[in-house]
XYZ file of C-alpha atoms in Angstrom:
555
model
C 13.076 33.520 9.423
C 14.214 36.630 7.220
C 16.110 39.595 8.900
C 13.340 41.916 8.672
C 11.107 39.579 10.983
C 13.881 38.860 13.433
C 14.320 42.476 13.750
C 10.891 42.765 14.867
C 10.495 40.460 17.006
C 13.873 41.882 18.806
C 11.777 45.236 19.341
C 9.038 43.748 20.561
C 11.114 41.794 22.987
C 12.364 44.701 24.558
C 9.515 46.816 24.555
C 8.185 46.717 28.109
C 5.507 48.581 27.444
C 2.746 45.946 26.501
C 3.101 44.759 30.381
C 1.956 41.305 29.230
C 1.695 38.245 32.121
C 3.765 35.342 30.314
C 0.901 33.156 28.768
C 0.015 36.080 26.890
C 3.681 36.690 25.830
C 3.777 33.260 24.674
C 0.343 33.455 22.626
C 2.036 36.954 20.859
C 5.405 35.541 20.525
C 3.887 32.365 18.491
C 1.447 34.658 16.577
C 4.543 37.025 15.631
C 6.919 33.973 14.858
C 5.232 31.981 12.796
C 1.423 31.694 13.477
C -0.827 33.176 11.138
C 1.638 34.150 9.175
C 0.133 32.548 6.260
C 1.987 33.884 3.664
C 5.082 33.016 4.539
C 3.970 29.277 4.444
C 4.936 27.742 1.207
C 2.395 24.822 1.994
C -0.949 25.668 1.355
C -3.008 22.240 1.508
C -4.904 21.220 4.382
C -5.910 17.782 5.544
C -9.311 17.019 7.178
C -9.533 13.396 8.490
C -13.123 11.963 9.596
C -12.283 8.957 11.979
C -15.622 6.542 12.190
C -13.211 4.391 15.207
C -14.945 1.096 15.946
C -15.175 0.366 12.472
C -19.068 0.754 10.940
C -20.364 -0.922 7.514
C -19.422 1.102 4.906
C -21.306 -0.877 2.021
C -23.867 1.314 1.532
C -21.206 4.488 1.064
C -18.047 4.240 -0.331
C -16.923 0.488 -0.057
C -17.857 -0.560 -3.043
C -18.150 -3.961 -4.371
C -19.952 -3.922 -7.870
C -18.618 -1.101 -10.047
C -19.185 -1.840 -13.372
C -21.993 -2.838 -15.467
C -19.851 -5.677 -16.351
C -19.173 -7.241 -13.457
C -20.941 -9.918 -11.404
C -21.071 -10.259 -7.631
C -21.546 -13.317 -5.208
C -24.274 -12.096 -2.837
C -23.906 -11.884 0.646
C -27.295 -11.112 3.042
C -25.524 -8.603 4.804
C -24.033 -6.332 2.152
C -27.353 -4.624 1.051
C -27.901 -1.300 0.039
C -31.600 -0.902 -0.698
C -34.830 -2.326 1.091
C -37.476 -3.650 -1.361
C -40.736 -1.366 -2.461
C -42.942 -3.146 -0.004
C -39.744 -2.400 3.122
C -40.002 -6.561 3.792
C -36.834 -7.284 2.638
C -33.565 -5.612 1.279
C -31.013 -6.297 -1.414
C -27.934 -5.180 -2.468
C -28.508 -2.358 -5.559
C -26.143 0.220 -7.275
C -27.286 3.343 -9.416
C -24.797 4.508 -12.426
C -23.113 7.678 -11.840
C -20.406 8.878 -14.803
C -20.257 5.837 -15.740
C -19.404 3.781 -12.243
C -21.815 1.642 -10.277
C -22.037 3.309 -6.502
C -24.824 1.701 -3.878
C -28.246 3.093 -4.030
C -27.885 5.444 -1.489
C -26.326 8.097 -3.672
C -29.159 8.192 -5.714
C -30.833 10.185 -2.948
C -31.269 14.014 -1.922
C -29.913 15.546 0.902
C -30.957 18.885 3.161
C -29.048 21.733 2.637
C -28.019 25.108 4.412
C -30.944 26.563 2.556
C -33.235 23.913 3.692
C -33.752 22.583 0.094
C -32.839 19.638 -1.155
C -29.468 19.082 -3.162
C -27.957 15.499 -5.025
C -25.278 13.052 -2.468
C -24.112 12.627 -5.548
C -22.245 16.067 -5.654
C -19.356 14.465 -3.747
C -18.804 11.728 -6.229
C -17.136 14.481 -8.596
C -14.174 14.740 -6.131
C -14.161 11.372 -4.631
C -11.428 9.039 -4.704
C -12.195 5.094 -3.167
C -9.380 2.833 -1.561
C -10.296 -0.257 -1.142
C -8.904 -4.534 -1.359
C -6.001 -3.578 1.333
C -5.488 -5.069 4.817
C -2.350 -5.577 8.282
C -3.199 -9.352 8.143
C -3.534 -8.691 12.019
C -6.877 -7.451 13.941
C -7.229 -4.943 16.749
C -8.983 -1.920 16.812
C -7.085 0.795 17.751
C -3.530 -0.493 16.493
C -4.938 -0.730 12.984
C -6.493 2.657 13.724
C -3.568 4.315 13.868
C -2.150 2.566 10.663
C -4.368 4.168 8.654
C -2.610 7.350 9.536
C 1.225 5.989 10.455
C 1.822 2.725 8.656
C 4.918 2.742 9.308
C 6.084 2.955 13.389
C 9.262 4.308 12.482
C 7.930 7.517 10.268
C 5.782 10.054 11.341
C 1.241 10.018 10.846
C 0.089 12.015 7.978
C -1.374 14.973 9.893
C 1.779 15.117 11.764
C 3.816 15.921 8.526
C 0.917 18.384 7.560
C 1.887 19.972 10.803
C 5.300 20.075 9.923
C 4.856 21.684 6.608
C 2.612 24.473 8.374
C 3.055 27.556 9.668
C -0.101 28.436 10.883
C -0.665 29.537 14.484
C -2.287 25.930 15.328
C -0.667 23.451 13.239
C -2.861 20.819 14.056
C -5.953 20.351 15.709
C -8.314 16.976 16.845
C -11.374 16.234 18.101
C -12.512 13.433 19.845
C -9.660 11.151 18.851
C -6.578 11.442 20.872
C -4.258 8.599 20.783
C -6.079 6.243 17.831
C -4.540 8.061 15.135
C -0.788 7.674 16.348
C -0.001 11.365 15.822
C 3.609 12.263 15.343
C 5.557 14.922 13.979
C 9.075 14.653 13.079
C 9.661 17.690 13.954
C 8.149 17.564 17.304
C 5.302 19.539 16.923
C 2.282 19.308 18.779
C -1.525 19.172 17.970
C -4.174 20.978 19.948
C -6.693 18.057 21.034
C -9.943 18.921 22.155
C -12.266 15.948 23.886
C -15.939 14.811 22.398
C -18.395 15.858 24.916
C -22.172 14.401 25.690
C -24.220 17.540 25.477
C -23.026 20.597 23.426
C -19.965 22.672 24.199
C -18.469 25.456 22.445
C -15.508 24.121 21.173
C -13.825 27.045 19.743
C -13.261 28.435 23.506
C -10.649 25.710 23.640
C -8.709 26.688 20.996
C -6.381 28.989 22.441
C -5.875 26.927 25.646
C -2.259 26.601 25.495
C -1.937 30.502 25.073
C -4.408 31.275 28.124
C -3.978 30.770 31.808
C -6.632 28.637 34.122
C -9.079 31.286 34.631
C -9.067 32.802 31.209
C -10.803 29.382 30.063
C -13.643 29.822 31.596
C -15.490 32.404 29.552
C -15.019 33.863 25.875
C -15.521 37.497 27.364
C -12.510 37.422 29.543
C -10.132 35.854 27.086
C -11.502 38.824 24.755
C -11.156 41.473 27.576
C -8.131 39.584 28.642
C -5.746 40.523 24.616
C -7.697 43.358 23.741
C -5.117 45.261 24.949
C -2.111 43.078 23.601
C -4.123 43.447 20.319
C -4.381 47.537 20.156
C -0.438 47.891 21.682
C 0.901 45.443 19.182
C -1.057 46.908 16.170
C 0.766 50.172 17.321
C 4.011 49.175 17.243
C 2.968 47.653 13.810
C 1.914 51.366 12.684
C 4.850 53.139 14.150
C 7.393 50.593 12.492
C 6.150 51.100 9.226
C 5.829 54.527 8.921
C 9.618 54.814 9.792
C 11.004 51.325 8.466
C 12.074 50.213 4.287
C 9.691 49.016 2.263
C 10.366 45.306 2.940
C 10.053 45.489 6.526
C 7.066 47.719 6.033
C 5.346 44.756 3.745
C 6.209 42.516 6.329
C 4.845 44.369 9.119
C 1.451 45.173 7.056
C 1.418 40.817 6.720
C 1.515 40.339 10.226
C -0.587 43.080 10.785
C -2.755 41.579 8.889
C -2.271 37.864 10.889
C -3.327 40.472 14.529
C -6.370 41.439 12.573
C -7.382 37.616 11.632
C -6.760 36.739 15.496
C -8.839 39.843 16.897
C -11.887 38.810 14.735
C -10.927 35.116 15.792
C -11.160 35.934 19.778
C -14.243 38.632 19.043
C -16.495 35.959 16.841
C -16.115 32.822 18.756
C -19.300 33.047 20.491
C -21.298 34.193 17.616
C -19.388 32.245 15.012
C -19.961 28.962 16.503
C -23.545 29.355 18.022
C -24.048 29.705 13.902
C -22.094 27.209 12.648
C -23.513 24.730 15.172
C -26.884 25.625 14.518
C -26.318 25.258 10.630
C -24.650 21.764 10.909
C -27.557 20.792 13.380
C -29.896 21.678 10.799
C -28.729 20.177 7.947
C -27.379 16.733 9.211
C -30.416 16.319 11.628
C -32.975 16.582 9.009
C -31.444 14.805 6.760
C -30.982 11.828 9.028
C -34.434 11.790 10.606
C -36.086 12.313 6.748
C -39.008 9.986 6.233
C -39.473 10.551 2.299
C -36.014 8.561 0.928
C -36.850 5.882 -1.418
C -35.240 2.969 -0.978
C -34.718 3.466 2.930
C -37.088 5.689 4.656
C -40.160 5.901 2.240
C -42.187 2.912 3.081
C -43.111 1.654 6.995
C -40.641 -0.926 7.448
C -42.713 -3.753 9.679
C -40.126 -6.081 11.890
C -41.752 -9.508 10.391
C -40.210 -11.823 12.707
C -37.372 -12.130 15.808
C -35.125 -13.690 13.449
C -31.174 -12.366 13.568
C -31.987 -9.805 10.130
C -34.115 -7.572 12.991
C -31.596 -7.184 15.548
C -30.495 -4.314 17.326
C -27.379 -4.001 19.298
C -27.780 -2.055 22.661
C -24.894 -2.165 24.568
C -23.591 -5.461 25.521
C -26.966 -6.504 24.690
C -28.953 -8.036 21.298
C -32.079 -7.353 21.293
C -35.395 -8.124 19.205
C -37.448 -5.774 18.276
C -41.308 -6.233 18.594
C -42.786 -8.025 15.625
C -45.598 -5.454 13.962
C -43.638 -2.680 15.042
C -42.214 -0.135 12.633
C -37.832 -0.352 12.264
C -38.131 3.982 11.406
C -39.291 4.904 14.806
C -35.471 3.788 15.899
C -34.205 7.352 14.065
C -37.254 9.560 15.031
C -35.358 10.928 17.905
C -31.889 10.537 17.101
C -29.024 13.351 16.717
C -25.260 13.270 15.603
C -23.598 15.457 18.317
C -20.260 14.434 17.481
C -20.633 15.015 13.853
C -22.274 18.568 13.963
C -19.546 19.848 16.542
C -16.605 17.896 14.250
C -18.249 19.518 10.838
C -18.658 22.898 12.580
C -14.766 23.143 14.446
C -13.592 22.096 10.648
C -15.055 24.694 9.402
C -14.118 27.397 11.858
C -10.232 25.758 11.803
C -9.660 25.765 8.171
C -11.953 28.716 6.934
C -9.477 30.860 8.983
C -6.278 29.255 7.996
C -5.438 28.209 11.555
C -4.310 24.998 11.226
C -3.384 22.845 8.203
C -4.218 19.228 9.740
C -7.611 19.066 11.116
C -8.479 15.519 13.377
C -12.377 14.453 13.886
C -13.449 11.500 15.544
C -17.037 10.387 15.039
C -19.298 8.281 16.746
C -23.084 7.021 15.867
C -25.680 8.878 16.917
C -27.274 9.135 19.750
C -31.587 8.977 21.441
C -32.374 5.969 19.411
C -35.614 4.417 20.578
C -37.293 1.492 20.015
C -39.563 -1.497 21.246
C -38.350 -4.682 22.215
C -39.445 -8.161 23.241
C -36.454 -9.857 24.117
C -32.908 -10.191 24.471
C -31.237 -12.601 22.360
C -28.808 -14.004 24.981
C -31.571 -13.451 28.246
C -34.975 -14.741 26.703
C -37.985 -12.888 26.443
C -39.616 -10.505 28.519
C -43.296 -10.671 30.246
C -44.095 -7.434 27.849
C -42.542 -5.218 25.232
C -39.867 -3.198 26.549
C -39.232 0.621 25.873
C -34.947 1.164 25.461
C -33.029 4.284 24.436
C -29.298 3.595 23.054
C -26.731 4.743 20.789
C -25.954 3.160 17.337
C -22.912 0.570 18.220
C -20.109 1.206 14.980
C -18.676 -2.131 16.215
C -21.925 -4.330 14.322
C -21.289 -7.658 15.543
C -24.670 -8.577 16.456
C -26.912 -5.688 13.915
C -28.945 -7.216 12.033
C -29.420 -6.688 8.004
C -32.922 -4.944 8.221
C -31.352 -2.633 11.248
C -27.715 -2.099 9.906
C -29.167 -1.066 6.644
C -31.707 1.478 8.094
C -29.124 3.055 10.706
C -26.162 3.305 8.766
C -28.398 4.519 5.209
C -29.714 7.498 7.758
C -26.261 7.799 9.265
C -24.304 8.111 5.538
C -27.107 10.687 4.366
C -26.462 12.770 7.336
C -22.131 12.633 6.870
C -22.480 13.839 3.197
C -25.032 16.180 3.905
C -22.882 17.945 6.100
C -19.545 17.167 4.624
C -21.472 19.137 0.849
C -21.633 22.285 3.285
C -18.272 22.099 4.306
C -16.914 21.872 0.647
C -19.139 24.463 -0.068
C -17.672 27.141 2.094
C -14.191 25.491 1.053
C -15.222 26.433 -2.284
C -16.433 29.466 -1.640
C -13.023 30.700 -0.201
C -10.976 29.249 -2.798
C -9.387 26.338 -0.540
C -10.987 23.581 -1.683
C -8.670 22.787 -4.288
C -5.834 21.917 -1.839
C -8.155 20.617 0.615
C -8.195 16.391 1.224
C -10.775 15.257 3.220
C -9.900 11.292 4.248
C -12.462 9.337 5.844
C -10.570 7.026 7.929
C -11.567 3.937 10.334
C -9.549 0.831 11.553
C -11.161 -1.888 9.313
C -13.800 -3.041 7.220
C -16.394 -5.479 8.382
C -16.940 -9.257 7.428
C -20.357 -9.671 6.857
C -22.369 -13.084 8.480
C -24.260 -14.918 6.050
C -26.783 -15.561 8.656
C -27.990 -11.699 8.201
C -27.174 -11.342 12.152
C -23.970 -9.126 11.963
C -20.460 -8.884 10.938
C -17.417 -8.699 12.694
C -13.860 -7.827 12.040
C -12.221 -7.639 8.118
C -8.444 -6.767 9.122
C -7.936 -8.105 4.945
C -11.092 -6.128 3.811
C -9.846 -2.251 4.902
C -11.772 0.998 3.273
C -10.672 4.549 2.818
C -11.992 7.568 0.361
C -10.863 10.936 -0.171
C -13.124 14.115 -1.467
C -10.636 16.651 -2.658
C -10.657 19.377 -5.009
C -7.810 17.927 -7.054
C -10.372 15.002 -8.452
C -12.774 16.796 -10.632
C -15.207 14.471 -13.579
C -16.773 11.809 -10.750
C -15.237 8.817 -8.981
C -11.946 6.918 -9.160
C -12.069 3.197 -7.421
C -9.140 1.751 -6.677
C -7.940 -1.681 -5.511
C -8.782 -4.767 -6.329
C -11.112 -7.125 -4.554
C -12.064 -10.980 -4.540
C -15.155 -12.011 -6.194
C -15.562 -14.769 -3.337
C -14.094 -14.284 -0.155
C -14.498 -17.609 1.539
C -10.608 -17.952 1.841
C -10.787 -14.654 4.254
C -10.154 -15.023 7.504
C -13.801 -15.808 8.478
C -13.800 -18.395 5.723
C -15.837 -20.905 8.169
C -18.851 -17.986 8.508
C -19.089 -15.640 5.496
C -18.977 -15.398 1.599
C -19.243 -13.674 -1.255
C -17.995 -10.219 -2.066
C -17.203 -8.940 1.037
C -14.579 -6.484 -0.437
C -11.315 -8.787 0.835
C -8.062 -7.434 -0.783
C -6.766 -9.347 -3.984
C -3.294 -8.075 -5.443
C -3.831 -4.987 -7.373
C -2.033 -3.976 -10.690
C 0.204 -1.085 -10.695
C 1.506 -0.703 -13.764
C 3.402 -3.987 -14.504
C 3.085 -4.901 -11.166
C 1.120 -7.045 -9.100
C 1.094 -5.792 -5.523
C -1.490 -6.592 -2.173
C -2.130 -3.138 -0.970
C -1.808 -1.902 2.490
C -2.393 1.380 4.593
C 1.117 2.864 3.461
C -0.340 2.576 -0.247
C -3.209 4.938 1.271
C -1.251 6.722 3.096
C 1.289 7.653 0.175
C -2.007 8.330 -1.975
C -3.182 10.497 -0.069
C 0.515 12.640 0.441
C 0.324 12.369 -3.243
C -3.525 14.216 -3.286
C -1.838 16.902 -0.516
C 1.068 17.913 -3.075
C 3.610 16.662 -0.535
C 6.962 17.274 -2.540
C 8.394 14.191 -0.812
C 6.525 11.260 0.093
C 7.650 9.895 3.444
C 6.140 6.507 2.534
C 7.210 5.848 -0.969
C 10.204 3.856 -0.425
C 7.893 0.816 1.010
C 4.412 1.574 -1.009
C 3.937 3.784 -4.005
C 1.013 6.420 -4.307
C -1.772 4.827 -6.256
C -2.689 8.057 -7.908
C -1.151 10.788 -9.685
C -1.779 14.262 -10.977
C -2.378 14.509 -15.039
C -3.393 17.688 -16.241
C -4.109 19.288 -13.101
C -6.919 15.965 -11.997
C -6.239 13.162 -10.220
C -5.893 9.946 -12.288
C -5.834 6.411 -11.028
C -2.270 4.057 -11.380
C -3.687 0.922 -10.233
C -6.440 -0.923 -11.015
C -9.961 -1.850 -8.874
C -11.665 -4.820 -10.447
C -13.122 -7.803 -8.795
C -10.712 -11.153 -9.645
């Protein structure tokens, strides 16, 4: 801290005149040390992690198997990407985009803000695919949190964002807690916030450790409750300056300026995120409820049979849907709470530069319906049954007809939403040191029985979108064209996307989450790279754009 700000805060320590009760002391003493102080911060990035925990298929989205015109795969009946003109059966299908093969799906439109229609494809300029890396081991959430801290003895990723930050919050999650091992070396904390089953504004939380019990309660009384902090400290600001140098004058006009952002912080947060919920609800509901996308939605698709391609999983429970009925009507209803409130507290968090790592666990969506006419493990029933669930991430016993159809919707909806965000990143000139890392524990190993996949702990997935990457994707990692000698060898086949030993440079290494996690340091313009001493970045910057160092072919 320079003199001129110690100063300061040593008159405002003994000024007795604000009267303040100690939480509020504490919320101005962190605002005035270094909260939004943003200018005095000499790292400007921020880091917005998507967690999809419980590991969903990510074939049809950014693990990629087929990515050149040149290359061949070994089918497998799970790993589709498209269902056939007349919705009876599906196949795996890529589209060319700047000259790499990505699944079907981005070949689609999206809803936006405007309620138009805009290109998925928009997010393939600044995308950046990780893929052929495993642990060797399974377990949900331990391989969870090596995605973010490979290595125990180090701290996670968003923990040394926090570290490098001086903004007011640091770090912030959602809906994650523990799975993502967060740690900051220099014991910093991050403000976690809990998913929730109906809406909840999620922005009154964010001053909780500043606020007392009652002030939780309602935004109006945490507003009434620093108005007056506010005005008196915005006073002292004024008188300061006017009798103060110039330095101590600049600095008192800066953290004037950081009051200002908190006033219209505490004043908008009802109005700001009634909006920004009601945007994201918009655009990520419509899109995943569209009717019109060719390839998924377009055409009825008519459950044939009861065979393991149709089925659903509902809890504990595999069901078959009824044969005649139509697979669409399981989205008509459904809604992504957990990824409009995530998309909309990202937005809030960075837009206002009050935290540099930004947390958000997602989970599938929710008021699925469908008919069904037995349960796989229980028999049948004496008639059709009406059930209501939530789409299981975990797709052990999803069918290829269902998984296709659920996670195609479920994809559209993330990048419709995640387009918005990176547009209002754009707009405010942030989304060039902005990563966004979508994050989950594993890939899946598909069945080649069609009837679900279960664990790949040697078939892991990560991407990035980030404003360094400009001129369409980079894939990275390579993968086996036949991945019988997987750890499911006895059950599945084919190009399943199980890790192969990737070039970099001269070398021939098997890539694991500290290669992902040094990556994606790299992509943050971290100065020092806490992993590089076990697994070098994979990327580097050339020219101001992101350019690949290792290779992602199928061998």
């Amino acid at each position: 801290m320079n003199q001129s700000r110690r100063r300061l805060l040593q008159t405002l320590g003994a000024t007795t005149a604000f009267g303040m009760l100690p939480p509020v002391e504490k919320l101005v003493r962190a605002i005035l040390s270094d909260g939004l102080a943003y200018a005095d911060s000499s790292f400007a990035s921020t880091y917005i992690a998507f967690s999809l925990f419980a590991a969903p298929n990510r074939w049809l989205f950014d693990h990629w198997m087929k990515t050149k015109p040149s290359e061949a795969i070994v089918p497998n009946p799970m790993i589709v990407t498209r269902f056939s003109d007349d919705g009876k059966s599906a196949e795996y299908a890529t589209v060319d985009y700047k000259g790499i093969e990505v699944p079907f799906l981005w070949n689609s439109k999206v809803k936006s803000a405007s309620g138009g229609l805009r290109p998925m494809s928009d997010l393939l300029d600044h995308m950046v695919v990780f893929r052929g890396y495993g642990t060797g081991v399974d377990g949900h959430a331990s391989n969870h949190i090596r995605q973010y801290a490979p290595i125990p003895s180090l701290g996670s990723i968003t923990g040394y964002v926090s570290d490098e930050s001086n903004l007011l919050l640091r770090g912030v999650q959602y809906g994650v807690g523990s799975v993502t091992g967060y740690r900051s070396m220099a014991g910093n904390g991050i403000t976690s916030l809990s998913h929730s089953a109906a809406q909840v504004n999620l922005l009154n939380n964010l001053l909780r450790p500043f606020t007392s019990r009652p002030e939780l309660q309602r935004t109006e009384s945490l507003r009434a409750r620093h108005e007056f902090l506010i005005e008196r400290a915005a006073n002292v600001f004024k008188a300061a300056a006017e009798s103060q140098d110039k330095r101590i004058k600049s600095m008192h006009q800066d953290q004037g300026s950081a009051l200002k952002r908190l006033r219209d912080g505490v004043e908008d947060l009802n109005a700001s995120w009634s909006g920004l919920f009601q945007k994201y609800w918009n655009i990520v509901t419509d899109t995943y409820r569209d009717l019109s996308v060719q390839g998924l939605t377009a055409v009825p698709l008519v459950v044939q049979d009861e065979s393991g391609r149709y089925w659903v999983m509902v809890g504990a429970d595999t069901l078959r849907p009824t044969v005649g009925s139509d697979l669409r009507g399981l989205i008509s209803n459904g809604e992504i709470l957990t990824l409009v409130q995530g998309l909309a507290l990202a937005e809030f968090v960075a837009s206002r530069k009050l935290a540099s790592g930004i947390e958000i666990g997602l989970s599938g969506p929710t008021g699925l319906r469908g008919q069904f006419s037995s349960d796989v493990n229980k028999g049948g029933y004496e008639s059709p049954r009406q059930r209501s669930f939530s789409m299981n991430f975990d797709e052990h016993t999803q069918g290829q007809m269902t998984s296709l159809l659920l996670g195609g919707c479920y994809y559209r909806a993330l990048a419709a939403g995640v387009l918005e965000l990176v547009d209002q990143l754009k707009s405010l000139d942030l989304f060039s040191r902005t990563v966004l890392h979508f994050v989950q524990e594993f890939g899946r190993a598909p069945r080649n029985t069609a009837n679900g996949s279960d664990h790949s702990f040697d078939g892991m997935i990560a991407s990035a979108i980030t404003g360094r990457r400009q001129g369409g994707p980079l894939v990275i990692g390579n993968i086996k064209r036949d991945g019988t000698n997987g750890a499911y060898a006895a059950y599945y086949s084919g190009t399943i996307g199980y890790k192969a030993p990737t070039q970099i440079g001269s070398q021939s290494v098997v890539l694991t989450p500290a290669h992902v996690a040094s990556s994606v340091a790299m992509l943050l313009g971290f100065t020092q790279i806490p992993w590089a001493n076990t697994a070098q970045p994979l990327v580097k910057i050339e020219n101001s754009n992101v350019v690949a160092i290792a290779s992602g072919d199928i061998v």
